[in-house]
Coordinates of C-alpha atoms in Angstrom, one line a residue:
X1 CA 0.0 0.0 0.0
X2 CA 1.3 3.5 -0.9
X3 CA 1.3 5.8 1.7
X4 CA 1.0 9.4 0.6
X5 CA 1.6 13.0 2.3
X6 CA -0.9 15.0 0.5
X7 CA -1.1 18.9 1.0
X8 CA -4.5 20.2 0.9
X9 CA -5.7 23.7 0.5
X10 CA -9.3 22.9 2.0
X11 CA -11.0 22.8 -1.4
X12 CA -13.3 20.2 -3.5
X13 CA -10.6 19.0 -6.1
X14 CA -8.4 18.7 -3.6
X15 CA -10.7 16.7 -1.3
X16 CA -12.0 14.5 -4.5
X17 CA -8.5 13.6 -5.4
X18 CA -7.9 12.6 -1.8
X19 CA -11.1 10.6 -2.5
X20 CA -9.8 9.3 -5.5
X21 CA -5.8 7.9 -3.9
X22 CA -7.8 6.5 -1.0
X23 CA -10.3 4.7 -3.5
X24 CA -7.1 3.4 -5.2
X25 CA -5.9 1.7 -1.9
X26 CA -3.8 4.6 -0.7
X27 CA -3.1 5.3 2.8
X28 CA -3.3 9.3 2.6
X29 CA -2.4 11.4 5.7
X30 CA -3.6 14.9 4.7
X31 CA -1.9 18.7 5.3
X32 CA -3.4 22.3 5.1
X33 CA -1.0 24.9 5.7
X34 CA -1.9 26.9 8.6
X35 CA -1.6 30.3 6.4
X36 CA -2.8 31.1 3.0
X37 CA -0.9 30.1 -0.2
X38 CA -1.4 31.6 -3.5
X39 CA -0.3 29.2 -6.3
X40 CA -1.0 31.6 -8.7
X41 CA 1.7 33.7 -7.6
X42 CA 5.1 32.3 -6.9
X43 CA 4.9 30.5 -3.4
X44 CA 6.9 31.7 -0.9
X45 CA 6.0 29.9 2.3
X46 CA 5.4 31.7 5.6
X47 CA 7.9 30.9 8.7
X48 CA 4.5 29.5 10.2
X49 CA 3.7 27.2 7.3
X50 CA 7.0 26.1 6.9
X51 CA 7.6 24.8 10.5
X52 CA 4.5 23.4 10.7
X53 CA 5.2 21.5 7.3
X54 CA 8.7 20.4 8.8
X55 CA 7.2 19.4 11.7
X56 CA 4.5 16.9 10.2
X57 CA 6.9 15.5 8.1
X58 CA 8.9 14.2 10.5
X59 CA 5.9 12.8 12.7
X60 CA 4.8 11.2 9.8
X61 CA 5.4 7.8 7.7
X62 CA 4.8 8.1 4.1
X63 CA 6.1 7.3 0.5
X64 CA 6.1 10.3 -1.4
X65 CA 4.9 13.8 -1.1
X66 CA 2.3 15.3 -3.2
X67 CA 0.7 18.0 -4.2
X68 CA -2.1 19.6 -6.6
X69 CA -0.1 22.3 -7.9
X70 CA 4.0 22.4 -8.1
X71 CA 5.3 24.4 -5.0
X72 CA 8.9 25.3 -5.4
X73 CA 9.9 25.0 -1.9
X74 CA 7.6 21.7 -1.3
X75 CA 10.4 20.5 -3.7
X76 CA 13.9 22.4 -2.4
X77 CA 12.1 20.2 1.2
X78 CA 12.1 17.3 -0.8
X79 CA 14.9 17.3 -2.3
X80 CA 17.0 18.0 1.4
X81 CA 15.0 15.1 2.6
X82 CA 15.4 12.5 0.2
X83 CA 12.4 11.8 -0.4
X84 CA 9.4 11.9 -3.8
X85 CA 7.8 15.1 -4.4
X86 CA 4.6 14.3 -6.9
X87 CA 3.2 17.5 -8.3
X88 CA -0.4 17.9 -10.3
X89 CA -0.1 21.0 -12.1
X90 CA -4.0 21.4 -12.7
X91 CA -4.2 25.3 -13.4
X92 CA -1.9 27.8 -14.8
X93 CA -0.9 29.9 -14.3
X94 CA 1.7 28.7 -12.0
X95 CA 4.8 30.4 -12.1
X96 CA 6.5 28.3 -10.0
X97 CA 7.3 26.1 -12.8
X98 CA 9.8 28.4 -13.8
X99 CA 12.3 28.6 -11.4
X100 CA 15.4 26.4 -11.2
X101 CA 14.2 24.0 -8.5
X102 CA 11.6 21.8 -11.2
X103 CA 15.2 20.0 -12.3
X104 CA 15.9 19.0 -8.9
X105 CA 16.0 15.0 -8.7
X106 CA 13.1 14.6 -6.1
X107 CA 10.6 15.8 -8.9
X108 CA 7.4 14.4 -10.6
X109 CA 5.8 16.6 -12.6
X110 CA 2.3 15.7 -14.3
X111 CA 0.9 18.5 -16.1
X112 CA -2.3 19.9 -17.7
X113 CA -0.8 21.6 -20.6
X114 CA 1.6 19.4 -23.1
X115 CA 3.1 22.8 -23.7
X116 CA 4.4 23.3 -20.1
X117 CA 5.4 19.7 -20.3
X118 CA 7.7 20.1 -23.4
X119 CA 9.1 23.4 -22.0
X120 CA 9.8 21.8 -18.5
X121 CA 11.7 18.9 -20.7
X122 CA 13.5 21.3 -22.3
X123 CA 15.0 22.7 -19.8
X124 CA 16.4 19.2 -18.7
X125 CA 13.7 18.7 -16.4
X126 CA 13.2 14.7 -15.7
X127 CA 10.2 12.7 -14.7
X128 CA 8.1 15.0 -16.7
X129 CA 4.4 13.7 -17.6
X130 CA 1.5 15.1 -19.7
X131 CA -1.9 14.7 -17.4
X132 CA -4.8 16.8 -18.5
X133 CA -7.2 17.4 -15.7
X134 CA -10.5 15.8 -15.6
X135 CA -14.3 15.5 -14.6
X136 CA -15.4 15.1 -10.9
X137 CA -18.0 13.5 -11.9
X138 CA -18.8 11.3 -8.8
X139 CA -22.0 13.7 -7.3
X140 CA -24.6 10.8 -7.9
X141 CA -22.8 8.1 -6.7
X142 CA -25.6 5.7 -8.0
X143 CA -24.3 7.0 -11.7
X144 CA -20.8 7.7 -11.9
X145 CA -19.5 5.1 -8.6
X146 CA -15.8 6.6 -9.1
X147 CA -15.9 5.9 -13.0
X148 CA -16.6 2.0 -12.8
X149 CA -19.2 0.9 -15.0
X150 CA -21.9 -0.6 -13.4
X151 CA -25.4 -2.1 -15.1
X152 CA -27.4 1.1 -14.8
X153 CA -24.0 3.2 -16.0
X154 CA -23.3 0.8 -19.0
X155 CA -26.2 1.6 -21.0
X156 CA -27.0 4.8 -20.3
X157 CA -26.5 7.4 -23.2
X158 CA -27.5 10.6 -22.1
X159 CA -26.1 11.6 -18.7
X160 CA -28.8 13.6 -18.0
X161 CA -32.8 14.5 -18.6
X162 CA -32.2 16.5 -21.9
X163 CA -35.8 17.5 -22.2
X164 CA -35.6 19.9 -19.0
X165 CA -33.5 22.4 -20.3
X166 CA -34.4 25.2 -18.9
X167 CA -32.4 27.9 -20.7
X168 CA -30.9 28.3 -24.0
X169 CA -27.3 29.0 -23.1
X170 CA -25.1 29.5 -20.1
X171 CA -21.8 30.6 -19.2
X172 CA -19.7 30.3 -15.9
X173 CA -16.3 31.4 -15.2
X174 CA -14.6 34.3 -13.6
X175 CA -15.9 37.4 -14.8
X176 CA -13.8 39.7 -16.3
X177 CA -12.7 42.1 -13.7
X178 CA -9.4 44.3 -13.5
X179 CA -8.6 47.4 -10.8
X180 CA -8.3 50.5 -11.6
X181 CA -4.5 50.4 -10.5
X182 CA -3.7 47.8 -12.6
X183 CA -1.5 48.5 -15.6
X184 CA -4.6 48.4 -18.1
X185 CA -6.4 50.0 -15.3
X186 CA -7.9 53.9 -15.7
X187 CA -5.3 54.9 -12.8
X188 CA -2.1 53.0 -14.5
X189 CA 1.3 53.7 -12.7
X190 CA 2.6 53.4 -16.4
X191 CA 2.9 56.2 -18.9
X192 CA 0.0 56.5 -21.5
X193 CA 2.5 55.4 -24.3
X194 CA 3.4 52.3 -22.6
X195 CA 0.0 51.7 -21.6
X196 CA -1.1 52.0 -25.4
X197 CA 1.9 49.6 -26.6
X198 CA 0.5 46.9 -23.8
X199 CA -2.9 47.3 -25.0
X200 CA -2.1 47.0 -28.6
X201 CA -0.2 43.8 -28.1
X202 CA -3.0 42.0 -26.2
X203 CA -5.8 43.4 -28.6
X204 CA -3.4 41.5 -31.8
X205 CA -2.7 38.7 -29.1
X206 CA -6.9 38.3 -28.8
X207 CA -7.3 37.7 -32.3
X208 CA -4.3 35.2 -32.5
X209 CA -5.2 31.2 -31.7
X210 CA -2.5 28.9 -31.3
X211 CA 0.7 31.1 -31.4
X212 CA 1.6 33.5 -28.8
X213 CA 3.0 36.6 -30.4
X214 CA 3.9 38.6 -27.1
X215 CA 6.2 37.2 -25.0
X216 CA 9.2 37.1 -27.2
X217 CA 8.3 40.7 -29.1
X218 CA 7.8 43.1 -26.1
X219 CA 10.6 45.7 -26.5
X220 CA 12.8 46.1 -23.2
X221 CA 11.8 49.6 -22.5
X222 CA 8.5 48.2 -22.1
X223 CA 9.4 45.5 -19.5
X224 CA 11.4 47.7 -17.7
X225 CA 8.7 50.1 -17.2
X226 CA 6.4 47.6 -15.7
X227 CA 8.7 45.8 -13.3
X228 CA 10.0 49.8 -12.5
X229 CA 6.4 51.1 -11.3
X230 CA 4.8 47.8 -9.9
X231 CA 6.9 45.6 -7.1
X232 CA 6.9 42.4 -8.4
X233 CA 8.9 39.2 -6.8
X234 CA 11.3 37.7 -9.2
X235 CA 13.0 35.1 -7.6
X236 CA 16.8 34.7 -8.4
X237 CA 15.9 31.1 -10.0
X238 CA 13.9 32.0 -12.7
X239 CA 14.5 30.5 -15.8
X240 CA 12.6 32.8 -18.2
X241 CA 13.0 36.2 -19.4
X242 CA 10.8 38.9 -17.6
X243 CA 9.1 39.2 -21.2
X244 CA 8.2 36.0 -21.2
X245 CA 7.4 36.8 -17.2
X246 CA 5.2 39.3 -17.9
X247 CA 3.6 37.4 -20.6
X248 CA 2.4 34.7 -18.0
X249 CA 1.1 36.9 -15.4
X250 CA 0.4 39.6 -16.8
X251 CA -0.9 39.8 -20.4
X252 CA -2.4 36.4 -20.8
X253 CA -4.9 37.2 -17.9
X254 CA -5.7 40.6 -19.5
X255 CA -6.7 38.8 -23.2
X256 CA -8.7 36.4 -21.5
X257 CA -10.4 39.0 -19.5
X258 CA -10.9 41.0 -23.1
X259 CA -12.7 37.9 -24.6
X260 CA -14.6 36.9 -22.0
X261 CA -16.1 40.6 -22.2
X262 CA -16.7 40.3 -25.7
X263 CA -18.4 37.2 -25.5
X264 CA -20.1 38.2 -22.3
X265 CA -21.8 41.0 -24.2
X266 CA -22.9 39.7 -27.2
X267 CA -24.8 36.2 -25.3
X268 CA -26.0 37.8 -22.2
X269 CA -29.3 38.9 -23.7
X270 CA -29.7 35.3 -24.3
X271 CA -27.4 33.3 -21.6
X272 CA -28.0 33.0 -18.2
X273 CA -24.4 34.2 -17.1
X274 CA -23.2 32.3 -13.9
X275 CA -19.9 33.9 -12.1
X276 CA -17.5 31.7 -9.5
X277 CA -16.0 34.1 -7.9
X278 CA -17.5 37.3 -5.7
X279 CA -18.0 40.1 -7.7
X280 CA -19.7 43.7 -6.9
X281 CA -23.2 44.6 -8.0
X282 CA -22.1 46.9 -10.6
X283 CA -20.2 44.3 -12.4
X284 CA -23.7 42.0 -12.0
X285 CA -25.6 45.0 -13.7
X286 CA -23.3 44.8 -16.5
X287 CA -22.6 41.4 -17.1
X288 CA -26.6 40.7 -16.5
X289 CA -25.2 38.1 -13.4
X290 CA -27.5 35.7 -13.2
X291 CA -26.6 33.6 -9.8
X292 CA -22.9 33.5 -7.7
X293 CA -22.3 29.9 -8.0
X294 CA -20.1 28.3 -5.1
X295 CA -19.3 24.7 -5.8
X296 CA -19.2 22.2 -8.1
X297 CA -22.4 20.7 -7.6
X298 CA -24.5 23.5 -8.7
X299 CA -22.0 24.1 -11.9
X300 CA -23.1 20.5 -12.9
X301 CA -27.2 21.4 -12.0
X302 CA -26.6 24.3 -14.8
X303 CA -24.3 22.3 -17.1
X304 CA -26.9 19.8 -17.7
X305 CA -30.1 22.5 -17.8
X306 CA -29.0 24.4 -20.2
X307 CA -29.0 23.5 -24.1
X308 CA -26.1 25.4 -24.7
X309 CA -22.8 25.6 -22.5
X310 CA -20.3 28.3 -23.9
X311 CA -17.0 28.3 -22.8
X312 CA -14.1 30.7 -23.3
X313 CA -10.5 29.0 -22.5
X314 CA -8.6 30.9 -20.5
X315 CA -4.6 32.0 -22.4
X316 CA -2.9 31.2 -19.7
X317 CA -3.5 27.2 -21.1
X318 CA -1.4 27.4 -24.1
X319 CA -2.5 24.4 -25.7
X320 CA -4.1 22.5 -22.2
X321 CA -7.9 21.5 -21.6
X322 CA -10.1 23.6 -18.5
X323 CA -11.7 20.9 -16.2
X324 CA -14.9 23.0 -17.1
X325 CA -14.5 21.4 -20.2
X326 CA -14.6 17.9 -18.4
X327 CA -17.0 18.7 -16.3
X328 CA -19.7 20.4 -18.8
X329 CA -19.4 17.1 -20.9
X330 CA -19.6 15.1 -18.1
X331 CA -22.7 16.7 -16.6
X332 CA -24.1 15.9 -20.1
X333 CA -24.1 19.3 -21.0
X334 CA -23.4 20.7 -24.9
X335 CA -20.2 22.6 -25.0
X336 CA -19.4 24.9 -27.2
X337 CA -15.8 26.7 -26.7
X338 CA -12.9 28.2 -28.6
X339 CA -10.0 26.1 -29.8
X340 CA -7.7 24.8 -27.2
X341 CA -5.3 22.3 -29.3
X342 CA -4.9 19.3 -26.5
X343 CA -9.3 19.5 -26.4
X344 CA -8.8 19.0 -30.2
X345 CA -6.6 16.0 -30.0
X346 CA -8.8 14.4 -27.3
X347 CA -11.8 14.6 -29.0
X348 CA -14.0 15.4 -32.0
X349 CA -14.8 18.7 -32.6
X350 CA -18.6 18.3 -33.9
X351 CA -19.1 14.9 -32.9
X352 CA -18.0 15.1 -29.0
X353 CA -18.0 19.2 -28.9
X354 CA -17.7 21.8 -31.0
X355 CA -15.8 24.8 -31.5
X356 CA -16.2 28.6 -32.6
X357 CA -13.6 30.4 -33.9
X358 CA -14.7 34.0 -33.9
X359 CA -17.7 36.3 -32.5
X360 CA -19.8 35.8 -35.5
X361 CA -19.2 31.9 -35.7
X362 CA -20.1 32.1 -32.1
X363 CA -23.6 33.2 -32.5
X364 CA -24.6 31.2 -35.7
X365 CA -23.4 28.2 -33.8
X366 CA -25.5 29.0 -30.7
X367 CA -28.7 30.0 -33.2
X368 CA -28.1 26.5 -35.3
X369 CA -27.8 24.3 -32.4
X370 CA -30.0 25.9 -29.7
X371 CA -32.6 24.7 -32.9
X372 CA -31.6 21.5 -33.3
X373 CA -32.5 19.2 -30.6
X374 CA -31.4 16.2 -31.7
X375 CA -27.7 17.0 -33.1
X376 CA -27.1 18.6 -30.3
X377 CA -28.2 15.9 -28.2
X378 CA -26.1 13.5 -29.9
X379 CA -23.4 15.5 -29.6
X380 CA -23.2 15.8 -25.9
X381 CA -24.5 12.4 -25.1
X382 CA -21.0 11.3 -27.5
X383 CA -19.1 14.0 -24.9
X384 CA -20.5 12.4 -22.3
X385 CA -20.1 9.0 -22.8
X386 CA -16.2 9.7 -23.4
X387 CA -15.6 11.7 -20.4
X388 CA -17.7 9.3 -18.5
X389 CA -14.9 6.2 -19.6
X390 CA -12.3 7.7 -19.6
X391 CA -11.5 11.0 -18.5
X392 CA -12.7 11.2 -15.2
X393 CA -10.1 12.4 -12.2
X394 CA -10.2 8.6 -10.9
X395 CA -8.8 7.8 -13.8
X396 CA -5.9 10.3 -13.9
X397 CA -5.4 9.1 -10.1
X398 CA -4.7 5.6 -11.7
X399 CA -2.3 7.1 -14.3
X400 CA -0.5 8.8 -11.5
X401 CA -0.2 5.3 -9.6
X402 CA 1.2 3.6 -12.6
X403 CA 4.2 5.8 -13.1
X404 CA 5.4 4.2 -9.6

């Protein structure tokens, strides 16, 4: 029996992929740093975390370490100890993955996006996996029974009651929201012309799939603007330029902001819009905020209600899948999303899901298949049935377990 150290941050994924090793015959013993930790920022651990870390390491017996999302000093820990550190990196963007300490020997890197994966490799980087995330899945336990097939599961085509949708479309994400400090913000701490260069680059960026055009183009007087007005930690480890820096964290968050308020404005007349994260009431006036959802469970009671799921990936996965794409499929919703290139290789566009490539493709999509019962139907009962065998996060847990 594996015996795993698992740090938790007190969340559902977290707890279902607990769920999952233990289903798997794992002894887990489970840690939640006392303090916050922001893996969307690079991780440096309080002196109150890290003892108490220390501490329940050495009080505990286990095989290997692990972790959803690849903490940088988890692994410099690790590494000092001798021992595994097995890392899920579910959500980018992470910026941990580039500093220095992914090549150190105690590393297992599974990734969401195969283009983090080939980057990581490239950098001499061992014990590197591709892992796209996957569906939860598991809220009826009658239906899904951690992704074993049972007789009721076998047969069944749909995955849910198509014939009580209650709305055409839907949308749920994080709504696009920036500060008014920020460096697209109204109140900018850069000058106007670098302002309007940054702008310019993520409006081209926006209307560029599958190639980024920014991080290797933005000039230096640029870079060193930004990093002179706003105080940003850069680690001495880093392995990528500041361009490419500022890319990540910076630009990649503000195009995805940019199309979701596109798309946001031309579907909320006819989408109820959902939004995961807190947002103020003026920002629900505009978007036309239909509910604040707060778990999983009532993302999967929408998925499956409404004809129409759209989904708009988020840059920051350069060719990678969103587990909203597992889960609206897995639901037995419809999606409909923009191109994301590992979704493409995993299943077929038109048959399993399908795709829009622009504003305009976007709406004649959503007029022809809000219309169409039964293609549509087919289409996400195909999704379904695929996420359903085989891309659940039970089976990625099993993937995991077979590496070792």
């Amino acid at each position: 029996m594996m015996k795993i150290f698992m740090i938790t941050y007190n969340d559902e994924l977290t707890s279902h992929v607990e769920q999952c090793f233990r289903h798997c015959d794992c002894e887990v013993t489970t840690f939640c740093f006392p303090e916050p930790v922001y893996t969307n920022n690079f991780v440096i651990l309080t002196e109150k975390n890290r003892i108490a870390l220390l501490e329940t390491l050495k009080n505990t017996t286990f095989d290997i370490i692990f972790s959803v999302e690849y903490i940088n000093e988890v692994s410099v820990i690790s590494n000092a100890l001798g021992v595994i550190y097995m890392s899920w990196v579910m959500y980018l963007p992470n910026p941990d993955i580039y500093r220095t300490g992914v090549l150190n020997s105690c590393n297992c890197i599974f990734a969401c996006d195969s283009a983090v994966v080939d980057m990581l490799k490239a950098q001499g980087a061992e014990n590197v996996y591709y892992l796209p995330t996957g569906a939860v899945g598991i809220f009826d336990e009658k239906l899904w029974n951690l992704g074993e097939k049972n007789d009721e599961t076998a047969d069944r085509k749909e995955g849910c009651d198509f014939d009580n949708d209650m709305y055409t479309a839907s949308f749920i994400g994080k709504m696009p929201k920036i500060k008014d400090d920020d460096v697209f913000g109204s109140n900018s701490k850069v000058s106007e012309v670098c302002k309007g260069y940054m702008d310019a680059m993520a409006h081209c960026q926006r209307l560029i799939y599958r190639k980024d055009m920014i991080a290797n183009n933005i000039p230096p007087g640029v870079i060193e603007e930004y990093f002179s007005k706003y105080t940003v930690m850069i680690p001495k480890d880093l392995y990528i330029s500041s361009g490419m820096l500022l890319d990540e964290t910076v630009f990649k968050p503000y195009v995805t902001m940019q199309e979701r308020q596109v798309v946001l404005s031309r579907i909320k007349g006819v989408a109820q819009i959902y939004s995961d994260m807190e947002i103020e009431d003026n920002e629900k006036d505009l978007y036309n905020i239909h509910e604040y959802i707060t778990d999983i469970r009532q993302s999967y009671d929408v998925y499956k209600k409404s004809k129409i799921n759209v989904y708009v990936a988020d840059r920051a996965l350069t060719n990678g899948i969103s587990h909203r794409c597992f889960d609206i499929m897995a639901s037995g919703g419809f999606l409909l999303t923009n191109p994301q290139n590992d979704l493409m290789s995993m299943f077929d566009s038109d048959k399993e899901f399908v795709m829009f490539e622009d504003m305009a493709d976007l709406v004649q999509k959503m007029i022809i298949y809000s219309h169409n019962d039964d293609e549509r139907k087919e289409i996400a009962a195909a999704g379904f049935k695929k996420v359903r065998d085989k891309h659940l996060i039970i089976h990625r847990i099993k993937e995991i377990l077979s590496v070792f």
